[in-house]
Backbone as a ProteinNet text record, in pm:
[ID]
protein_1_A
[PRIMARY]
MKNQTTLNSEGYDRIAREVFLPLFPLIARKALEIYGRNDGACLDIGAGGGMFGYNIALQSRLEVHFLDIQPEAIDICMKRGREWGLSSRCSYAVGDVHAIPLPSNTYPLIVSRGSIKFWGNADELKQALSEIYRVLKPGGITLIGNSLGPPEMEAAITEKMKIYNPGWGKKHGHNGIRFTMQERSDMLKSLAIPHRLEEDDSGSWIAMMK
[TERTIARY]
-4296.8	-4404.3	-4352.9	-4401.6	-4354.3	-4383.5	-4281.8	-4297.8	-4390	-4466.5	-4563.6	-4499.5	-4371.8	-4308.2	-4285.5	-4291.9	-4266.9	-4392.5	-4506.8	-4628.8	-4673.8	-4728.3	-4792.5	-4941.9	-5019.2	-5163.4	-5231.1	-5189.2	-5246.9	-5214.6	-5092.6	-5055.3	-5136.9	-5157.2	-5239.3	-5383.8	-5433.3	-5570.6	-5581.9	-5479.5	-5480.3	-5488.9	-5411.5	-5418.4	-5558.2	-5615.7	-5751.4	-5849.5	-5835.5	-5927.1	-5898.8	-5772.4	-5736	-5723.5	-5699.9	-5675.7	-5782.6	-5812	-5895.5	-6043.7	-6080.8	-6218.3	-6325.8	-6314.7	-6420.6	-6431.4	-6326.5	-6325.6	-6415.4	-6423.7	-6487.4	-6637.5	-6715.1	-6856.4	-6873	-6784.4	-6790.4	-6764.2	-6657.5	-6625.6	-6719.6	-6777.9	-6880.9	-7002.9	-7043	-7155.4	-7121.5	-6996.4	-6953.4	-6965.1	-6917.2	-6922.9	-7066.7	-7153.1	-7292.4	-7364.3	-7325.5	-7383.9	-7349.6	-7224.3	-7182.7	-7245.2	-7250.1	-7308.9	-7456.7	-7528	-7666.9	-7767.9	-7725.6	-7816.4	-7792.6	-7883.9	-7873.1	-7860.7	-7844.5	-7834.8	-7731.2	-7711.7	-7612.5	-7494	-7375.8	-7255.8	-7139.9	-7056.3	-6941.3	-6814.8	-6706.8	-6575.1	-6485	-6428.5	-6334.2	-6194.3	-6111.7	-5978.5	-5873.3	-5779.1	-5681.6	-5752.6	-5843.3	-5941.7	-5882.9	-5767.1	-5716.2	-5817.7	-5845	-5944.2	-6088	-6110.7	-6245.5	-6327.1	-6264.8	-6342.2	-6424.4	-6367.2	-6439.5	-6559.8	-6535.6	-6643.7	-6751.9	-6713	-6814.1	-6900.5	-6842.8	-6925.3	-7020.1	-6980.3	-7074	-7187.6	-7153.4	-7256.9	-7351.7	-7298.3	-7382	-7481	-7442.5	-7526.9	-7612.3	-7614.5	-7686.4	-7728.6	-7782	-7815.2	-7716.7	-7606.1	-7510.9	-7443.1	-7417.6	-7325.8	-7184.5	-7090.8	-6955.1	-6853.9	-6765.6	-6657.1	-6526.9	-6445.6	-6320.7	-6201.8	-6108.3	-5989.5	-5865.5	-5768.5	-5640.3	-5531.9	-5410.8	-5301.2	-5245.8	-5274.9	-5222.7	-5325.7	-5295.3	-5390.1	-5423.8	-5326	-5352	-5455.9	-5453.6	-5552.7	-5692.5	-5703.9	-5834.1	-5882.5	-5792.2	-5831.6	-5891.7	-5827.3	-5878.6	-6013.8	-6024.8	-6148.3	-6263.5	-6237.9	-6341.6	-6385.5	-6290	-6323	-6411.6	-6378.8	-6460.9	-6602.6	-6614.1	-6746.6	-6832	-6771.3	-6846	-6883.4	-6789.2	-6813.8	-6920	-6924	-7020.2	-7151.1	-7161.2	-7284.5	-7313.7	-7208.6	-7226.6	-7181.3	-7137.1	-7079.9	-7175.1	-7304.3	-7400	-7407.5	-7361.1	-7362.9	-7223.6	-7124.8	-6987.6	-6916.8	-6815.9	-6729.5	-6587.5	-6490.5	-6351.7	-6259.5	-6151	-6052.7	-5915.4	-5813	-5674.6	-5635.9	-5585.9	-5552.2	-5479.7	-5416.4	-5335.4	-5417.1	-5415.2	-5489.2	-5439.5	-5317.3	-5262.9	-5313.5	-5375.2	-5433.5	-5549.9	-5657.8	-5770.1	-5836.5	-5845.8	-5899.1	-6051.5	-6112.9	-6258.4	-6304.9	-6429.5	-6478.4	-6489.3	-6485.6	-6504.1	-6648.5	-6667.5	-6801.3	-6892.4	-6839.8	-6912.8	-6965.8	-6887.3	-6922	-6966.5	-7089	-7134.9	-7069.9	-7014.1	-6942.4	-6810.7	-6700.6	-6568.8	-6506.6	-6450.8	-6389.9	-6251	-6168	-6038.1	-5991	-5952.8	-5901.4	-5764.3	-5663.9	-5532.6	-5444.1	-5490.9	-5414.6	-5337.9	-5385	-5329.5	-5180.9	-5134.7	-4994.2	-4900.7	-4956.5	-4875.6	-4881.2	-4942.7	-4966.1	-4851.3	-4740.1	-4619.9	-4591.2	-4501.3	-4459.8	-4569.4	-4540.1	-4643.4	-4702.9	-4618.6	-4669.8	-4753.1	-4707.3	-4780.7	-4913.2	-4912	-5035.3	-5135.9	-5088.9	-5180.3	-5236.9	-5157.3	-5207.6	-5316.6	-5294.3	-5394.3	-5523.6	-5513	-5632	-5706.9	-5632.5	-5695.4	-5771.1	-5713.3	-5779.2	-5906.2	-5899.9	-6019.2	-6129.2	-6090.7	-6188.9	-6248.8	-6167.2	-6215.2	-6326.9	-6312.8	-6413.1	-6530.6	-6519.1	-6629.9	-6744.4	-6862.8	-6981.4	-7020.1	-7062.2	-7110.8	-7219.6	-7207	-7298.2	-7252.9	-7142.8	-7094.4	-6994.2	-6944.2	-6849.2	-6747.4	-6625.9	-6516.8	-6474.2	-6445.1	-6400.7	-6270.7	-6159.6	-6027.7	-5967.2	-5920.9	-5864.1	-5776.1	-5728.3	-5643.7	-5698.1	-5827.5	-5893.9	-5845.4	-5834.9	-5816.5	-5933	-6038.1	-6156.5	-6144.8	-6243.3	-6241.4	-6125.4	-6095.1	-5973.7	-5958.7	-6066.5	-6053.3	-6024.3	-6083.1	-6056.5	-5914.5	-5872.9	-5736.8	-5633.7	-5658.3	-5564.7	-5556.2	-5671.2	-5673.2	-5602.6	-5626.3	-5560.7	-5410.1	-5367.8	-5225	-5156.7	-5218.8	-5159.1	-5147.3	-5249.3	-5243.8	-5140.9	-5130.6	-5036.6	-4891.4	-4865.5	-4729.5	-4679.5	-4772	-4732.5	-4666.7	-4718.8	-4665.8	-4544.6	-4545.5	-4438.2	-4427	-4327.7	-4317.4	-4311	-4265.6	-4256.9	-4379.7	-4484	-4602.2	-4677.9	-4729.7	-4807.4	-4867.5	-4952.7	-5023.5	-4927	-4821.4	-4733.3	-4602.8	-4586.2	-4464.2	-4487.9	-4398.1	-4405.4	-4491.8	-4561.8	-4643.2	-4555.4	-4593	-4520.9	-4562.3	-4476.4	-4515.5	-4487.9	-4500	-4481.9	-4609.6	-4596.3	-4714.4	-4713.3	-4832.9	-4850.1	-4956.6	-4946.6	-5048.4	-5179.2	-5286.8	-5415.6	-5411.1	-5344.2	-5336.6	-5257.9	-5150	-5072.8	-5156.5	-5234.1	-5322	-5428.5	-5481.2	-5580.7	-5520.8	-5396.3	-5330.3	-5312.7	-5282.4	-5270.9	-5403.3	-5511.4	-5643.2	-5679	-5641.1	-5664.8	-5589.4	-5465.9	-5386.5	-5446.9	-5524.9	-5592.1	-5733.5	-5773.8	-5908.5	-6016.9	-5991.3	-6088.7	-6162.2	-6293.8	-6369.9	-6357.8	-6339.8	-6323.5	-6342.3	-6351.9	-6350	-6281.4	-6237	-6176.1	-6278.7	-6291.4	-6384.3	-6302.8	-6331.4	-6259.2	-6354.5	-6370.7	-6450.6	-6401.7	-6483.1	-6439.3	-6413	-6464.2	-6437.5	-6298.2	-6234.8	-6101.6	-6094.4	-5986.8	-5965.1	-5982.5	-6061.9	-6096.9	-6089.2	-6053.3	-6069.2	-6196.5	-6288.2	-6412	-6404	-6397.1	-6391.7	-6530.4	-6573.1	-6704.1	-6690.7	-6794.9	-6795.3	-6932.5
4469.6	4544.9	4682.2	4735.8	4863.4	4977.5	5059.9	5175.6	5278.3	5351.2	5446.3	5553.6	5586.6	5694.3	5658.5	5528.8	5488.1	5431.9	5447.7	5391	5464.6	5387	5445	5455.2	5490.1	5508.5	5380.4	5266	5139	5112.7	5149.7	5130.5	5216.3	5342.2	5429.4	5380.3	5329.1	5279	5154.4	5073.1	4955.7	4997.7	5100.6	5151.1	5205.5	5277.7	5330.3	5217.8	5108.5	4994	4915.5	4893.7	4803.6	4872.8	5003.9	5075	5179.8	5265.3	5382.2	5361.6	5245.7	5225.1	5268.2	5235.7	5277.4	5428.1	5501.8	5646.6	5721.3	5673.2	5753.6	5776.6	5677.7	5709.3	5817.3	5815.8	5914.2	6055.3	6072.3	6207.6	6253.2	6157.5	6195.4	6253.1	6190.5	6244.7	6383.4	6402.1	6532.9	6638.8	6605.9	6701	6737.3	6638.8	6664.3	6741	6715.5	6790.4	6938.1	6968.3	7108.6	7171.1	7095.9	7143.8	7176.1	7091.3	7118.5	7090.6	7021	6986.9	6842.4	6793.4	6655.9	6648.4	6764.6	6765.6	6869.2	6880.3	6972.3	6896.8	6958.1	6898.9	6912.1	6809.6	6805	6782.2	6849.9	6827.6	6766.6	6648.1	6580.5	6601.9	6681	6717.5	6626.2	6581.7	6483.4	6354.2	6315.8	6212.2	6073.3	6047.7	5911.1	5816	5708.5	5610.4	5650.9	5768.2	5822.7	5785.6	5729.8	5680.8	5790.3	5908.8	6018.4	6059.6	6091.9	6138	6034	5908.6	5804.7	5783.8	5798	5787.2	5905.2	6022.5	6135.3	6102.2	6044.5	6006.5	5902.4	5807.5	5701.4	5756.2	5865.6	5919.3	6038	6066	6184.3	6164.9	6271.9	6272.1	6358.3	6395.2	6483.8	6415.9	6495.8	6454.5	6485.6	6397.3	6413	6413.5	6514.1	6524.8	6494.9	6406.6	6364.9	6424.4	6484.1	6545.3	6490.2	6445.3	6401.6	6429	6456.7	6487.8	6362.7	6245	6119.2	6050.1	6029.6	5958.8	5819.6	5752.3	5617.4	5619.4	5723.3	5735.5	5754.2	5835.7	5856.9	5728.3	5649	5519.2	5429.4	5424.3	5345.2	5398.7	5530.9	5595.4	5562.8	5568.9	5538.7	5392.4	5303.3	5161.3	5139.6	5208.8	5194.9	5248	5355.3	5408.1	5308	5237.2	5133.4	5019.1	4977.5	4864.4	4898.1	5023.2	5063.6	5114.4	5114.4	5157	5304.8	5387.2	5531.3	5615.5	5552.8	5627	5729.5	5701.9	5792.9	5927.5	5934.4	6060.4	6118.4	6064.4	6105	6145.1	6231.6	6268.9	6279	6284.7	6266.2	6357.1	6402.4	6483.6	6465.5	6463.1	6469	6615.9	6661.5	6802.4	6835.1	6951	7000.5	7099.7	7084.8	7175.7	7319.2	7338.3	7473.9	7542.7	7466.8	7522.6	7431.8	7440.1	7347.9	7368.8	7263.1	7277.4	7274.7	7360.2	7363.5	7509	7535.9	7673.8	7732.9	7863.9	7934.6	7924.4	7935.2	7946.8	7829.7	7707.9	7590.9	7499	7468.3	7360.8	7414.8	7382.1	7427.9	7352.5	7233.1	7157.3	7108.8	7141.1	7092.2	7024.7	6905.7	6832.2	6783.5	6763.1	6701.3	6646.4	6519.3	6459	6395.5	6440.1	6380.4	6428.4	6522.8	6568.7	6697.6	6780.5	6914.7	6912.1	6807.9	6804	6785.8	6755	6740.3	6864.3	6972	7086.5	7185.8	7153.9	7233.1	7330	7424.3	7524	7628.9	7729.5	7827	7896	7939.7	8007.2	7911.8	7789.5	7690.3	7655.3	7644.6	7614.6	7727.9	7852.2	7965.4	7967.1	7929	7920.5	7814.5	7699.2	7592.5	7637.5	7701.2	7747.8	7853.4	7939.8	8040.4	7975.5	7870.1	7799	7728.9	7668.9	7603.6	7707	7822	7928.2	7977	7981.2	8025.8	7935.3	7804.5	7713	7689.5	7736.9	7725.3	7816	7762.6	7839.5	7936	8057.8	8149	8082.8	8096.2	8029	7889.2	7842.8	7707.2	7698.7	7576.9	7552.9	7447.6	7464.1	7370.3	7309.9	7179.6	7110.2	7037.9	7084.4	7029.1	6982.8	6857.4	6810.1	6688.3	6642.2	6523.7	6428.7	6408.6	6335.4	6192.5	6149.4	6008.2	5955.2	6036.6	5991.7	6003.4	5950.9	5955.5	5874.5	5891.1	5830.2	5680.3	5604.1	5459.7	5424.5	5500.2	5477.3	5522.3	5636.3	5685	5583.3	5524.4	5424.8	5302.3	5256.6	5138.8	5167.9	5286.2	5324.8	5333.6	5395.1	5409.6	5274.8	5179.4	5046.8	4976.7	4987.8	4924.4	4992	5126.5	5198	5165.6	5122.3	5085.9	4964.3	4888.4	4776.8	4831	4942.9	5003.9	5091.3	5158.2	5249.7	5253.2	5185.2	5175.6	5309.6	5414.9	5546.3	5631.1	5575.6	5654.2	5690.2	5812.3	5855.3	5990.6	6033.1	6159.4	6277.4	6274.4	6389.8	6371.1	6255.1	6232.2	6120.4	6108.6	5995.4	6018.8	6131.7	6159	6215.4	6190.9	6247.7	6392.5	6468.1	6599.4	6709.9	6833.8	6950.2	6973.1	7000.2	7017.6	7154.3	7210.4	7334.2	7310.6	7383.8	7372.9	7432.3	7399.6	7456.6	7608.7	7661.5	7806.3	7869.7	7804.9	7857.4	7857.9	7752.4	7748.9	7857.2	7876.8	7981.9	8119	8141.7	8269.2	8291.9	8185.1	8197	8240.5	8180.4	8215.7	8359.9	8403.5	8542.9	8636.8	8599.9	8685.2	8691.9	8589.9	8586	8642.9	8688.3	8742.8	8640.9	8512.8	8407	8375.2	8394.4	8362.3	8212.8	8182.6	8043	8030.1	7906.5	7875	7739.6	7711.4	7583.7	7495.6	7371.9	7274.4	7161.9	7129.4	7019.9	6943.5	6815.6	6727.9	6585.4	6485.9	6347.4	6304.9	6380.9	6346.6	6391.8	6480.8	6529.1	6680.2	6733.7	6877.2	6919.4	7025.1	7064.7	7216.3	7260.4	7399.4	7408.9	7492.4	7515.7	7653.7	7658.5	7784	7817.2	7939.4	7983	8090.4	8099.5	8202.7	8269
11118.1	11054.7	11014	10903.7	10849.9	10945.2	10970.5	11057.4	10992.6	11074.4	11021.7	10934.9	10963.9	10889.7	10743.8	10708.3	10571.1	10504.7	10567.4	10513.2	10387.6	10293.4	10176.5	10203.4	10100	10118.9	10166.7	10114.3	10158.5	10304.9	10345.7	10485.6	10579.5	10542.2	10625	10631.8	10519.6	10520.7	10607.2	10606.6	10693.8	10839.6	10878.1	11014.6	11044.6	10948.6	10968.4	10996.1	10924.8	10940.9	11067.7	11098.5	11207.1	11342.6	11341.4	11466.6	11495.7	11396.8	11421	11388.8	11340.2	11292.7	11393.2	11524.4	11618.4	11636.6	11599.4	11620.9	11523.3	11399.1	11294.6	11314.4	11358.5	11385.6	11492.6	11592.9	11700.8	11649.2	11571.5	11526.2	11414.9	11342.5	11244.5	11315.8	11425.8	11505.2	11557.3	11601	11650.9	11542.4	11422.1	11311.8	11277.9	11271.8	11237.9	11348.4	11472.2	11584.4	11574.6	11544	11530.3	11406.8	11298.1	11172.9	11191.1	11264.2	11299.1	11190.1	11083.4	10974.3	10931.3	10848.2	10801	10649.1	10585.2	10439.7	10396.6	10265.5	10214	10157.3	10163.9	10106.9	10204.7	10207.7	10297.8	10215.8	10252.6	10193.5	10299.7	10271	10359.9	10302.7	10372.7	10324.1	10385.4	10302.2	10348.7	10381.9	10293.3	10323.9	10338.2	10275.2	10277.4	10217.8	10288.7	10243.4	10266.6	10326.6	10334.9	10456.2	10558.9	10673.5	10741.7	10757.2	10822.9	10738.2	10612.9	10526.3	10505.4	10490.9	10469.5	10592.9	10711.2	10832.1	10845	10795.5	10788.8	10692.5	10577.5	10480.4	10538.1	10613.4	10671.5	10773.8	10841.5	10948.3	10903.5	10773.9	10726.2	10581.3	10524.3	10381.7	10302.3	10362.2	10296.2	10177.7	10074.9	9969.7	10018.5	9989.6	10041.9	9927.7	9930.4	9832.4	9906	9849.6	9912.7	9837.7	9913	9855.3	9925	9845.6	9901.6	9798.7	9846.3	9755.3	9688.1	9744.8	9692	9602.4	9474.7	9386.9	9437.3	9499.4	9550.1	9661	9743.4	9849.8	9792.1	9687.5	9624.7	9558.3	9501.5	9445.1	9552.8	9669.1	9781	9825.8	9832	9874.9	9779.5	9651	9551.9	9562	9582.2	9597.3	9719.3	9829.1	9950.9	9926.5	9852.5	9823	9748.5	9653.9	9581.7	9674.7	9758.2	9848.2	9952.7	9997.3	10099.8	10040.4	9909.8	9845	9857.7	9862.9	9884.5	9766.6	9658.9	9546.6	9487.2	9490.7	9427.5	9498.8	9624.2	9698.8	9717.6	9645.2	9670.2	9541.6	9554.6	9444.1	9498.2	9406.3	9447	9366.7	9429.7	9359.1	9422.2	9337.7	9383.7	9388.8	9501.8	9512.6	9641.6	9643	9753.5	9835.9	9966.5	10053.6	10041.8	9995	9979.6	9853.5	9764.3	9641.1	9602.6	9678.3	9662.5	9526.8	9445.1	9308.6	9304	9385.1	9396.1	9404.7	9367.2	9367.4	9507.6	9514.5	9641.3	9688.3	9820	9880.4	9842.7	9851.8	9801.2	9909.8	10012.1	10105.1	10240.6	10285	10416	10532	10504.1	10607.1	10548.1	10615.2	10576.2	10698.3	10678.1	10788.6	10749.6	10849.3	10829	10962	10962.6	11085.2	11059.5	11135.8	11129.9	11017	10937.8	10821.9	10848	10940.6	10957.9	10992.4	11060.7	11100.2	10981	10863.6	10743.2	10652.5	10697.8	10610.8	10610.9	10676.6	10661.7	10774	10744.7	10843.3	10862.7	10942.1	10977.9	10855.5	10763.3	10643.8	10557.8	10544	10465.3	10531.3	10663.9	10735.1	10719.5	10727.6	10708.5	10566.9	10468.9	10331.9	10321.1	10384.7	10381.8	10450	10564.3	10635	10553.1	10484.6	10399	10284.5	10225.5	10117	10164.1	10280.8	10336	10358.7	10413.4	10436.2	10304.4	10200.6	10068.9	10017.1	10029.1	9973.4	10068.7	10194	10288.4	10246.6	10249.2	10211.3	10323.2	10290.4	10394.5	10479	10609	10701.3	10737.5	10676.3	10699.5	10812.3	10835.4	10943.7	10901.2	10948.9	10925	11057.2	11057.9	11178.4	11146.1	11205.9	11180	11311.8	11318	11443.3	11429	11544.2	11552.5	11658.9	11658.8	11765.3	11780.8	11908	11940.7	12023.3	12041.3	12111.6	12262.4	12335.7	12482.1	12538.4	12667.9	12725.2	12699.5	12713.6	12693.8	12548	12455.3	12313.6	12278.7	12332.1	12308.3	12357	12476	12530	12440.4	12389.7	12302.6	12170.7	12114.5	11989.5	12009.1	12120.4	12147.1	12157.3	12227.2	12240.4	12105.6	12023.6	11891.9	11802.1	11813.1	11728.4	11763.1	11886.1	11924.5	11846.5	11789.5	11702.6	11576.4	11526.9	11405.9	11434.9	11549.5	11585.3	11737.6	11796.1	11942.1	12013.1	11945	12008	11990.5	11929.7	11897.9	12025.4	12030.6	12146.3	12121.8	12210.9	12190.4	12186.3	12266.3	12276.5	12200.1	12136	12060.7	11961.5	11866.2	11773.9	11652.3	11642.5	11524	11412.6	11290.8	11177.6	11155.4	11090.9	11045	11146.9	11101.6	11187.5	11264.6	11393.3	11477.4	11543.8	11564.1	11637.6	11743.7	11854	11955.8	11905.5	11974.1	11937.8	11947.1	12050.4	12065	11950.9	11908.8	11795.9	11667.9	11646.9	11529.5	11539.7	11660.4	11681.2	11652.2	11694.9	11668.9	11518.5	11444.1	11298.9	11237.6	11283.3	11230.9	11266	11386.1	11424.3	11331.4	11296.8	11207.5	11068.2	11031.6	10901.9	10908.2	11028.5	11050.3	11014.3	11046	11020	11149.9	11153.8	11274.7	11308.1	11436.5	11475.9	11626.6	11668.3	11810.3	11827.2	11948	11978.2	12047.9	12000.8	12057.5	12120.5	12245.2	12309.7	12401	12374.1	12458.6	12436	12469.9	12458	12313.7	12218.1	12078	12035.8	12113.5	12080.7	12081.1	12024	12014.1	11868.6	11847.3	11711.2	11696.3	11578.5	11537.9	11456.8	11499.5	11426	11361.9	11227.9	11153.4	11098.3	11113.6	11067.4	10961	10875.7	10771.5	10768.1
[MASK]
++++++++++++++++++++++++++++++++++++++++++++++++++++++++++++++++++++++++++++++++++++++++++++++++++++++++++++++++++++++++++++++++++++++++++++++++++++++++++++++++++++++++++++++++++++++++++++++++++++++++++++++++++

């Protein structure tokens, strides 16, 4: 089976469907709980096939905009929207988190799961966080994390992921450059971006406020 390090957009979507599917309703509830509303607009960054954003749409009345740097991922995402009957509340864009092609002060809820580790070195990560803050609507909140869910779900995901990559695990085997939550928090402090760290059974999250 193809190793995760060489997967294309279809490969990542297959993993989302076959491995991570039970996680998305859980983290969608978490996002909506923190957001505290049932309407408005949500931006899903690094959306891939859209599982996170679509589960938010399923549990609310929010309109959801999906952003990914890979055109193939957005194609998969659009197809899923049609199949799930959610296209009328969704929109899509190909774009880079370091230069988000969207207006400032637009989205009251911004989410991203599993994408931050691909956003580059410290300077690149700070640029991405600054861009996310720019498009966040005043009074809004951003939720960025790498959740694997509660312990039993994390264990099940880890076992399934070993089929794709035998070295995969919470503390090793992930692709991309990684920073600790505290290091990410320090970056946000240096940018004067209000935030807090959220950690519970849904995972570890950075919550940015405006």
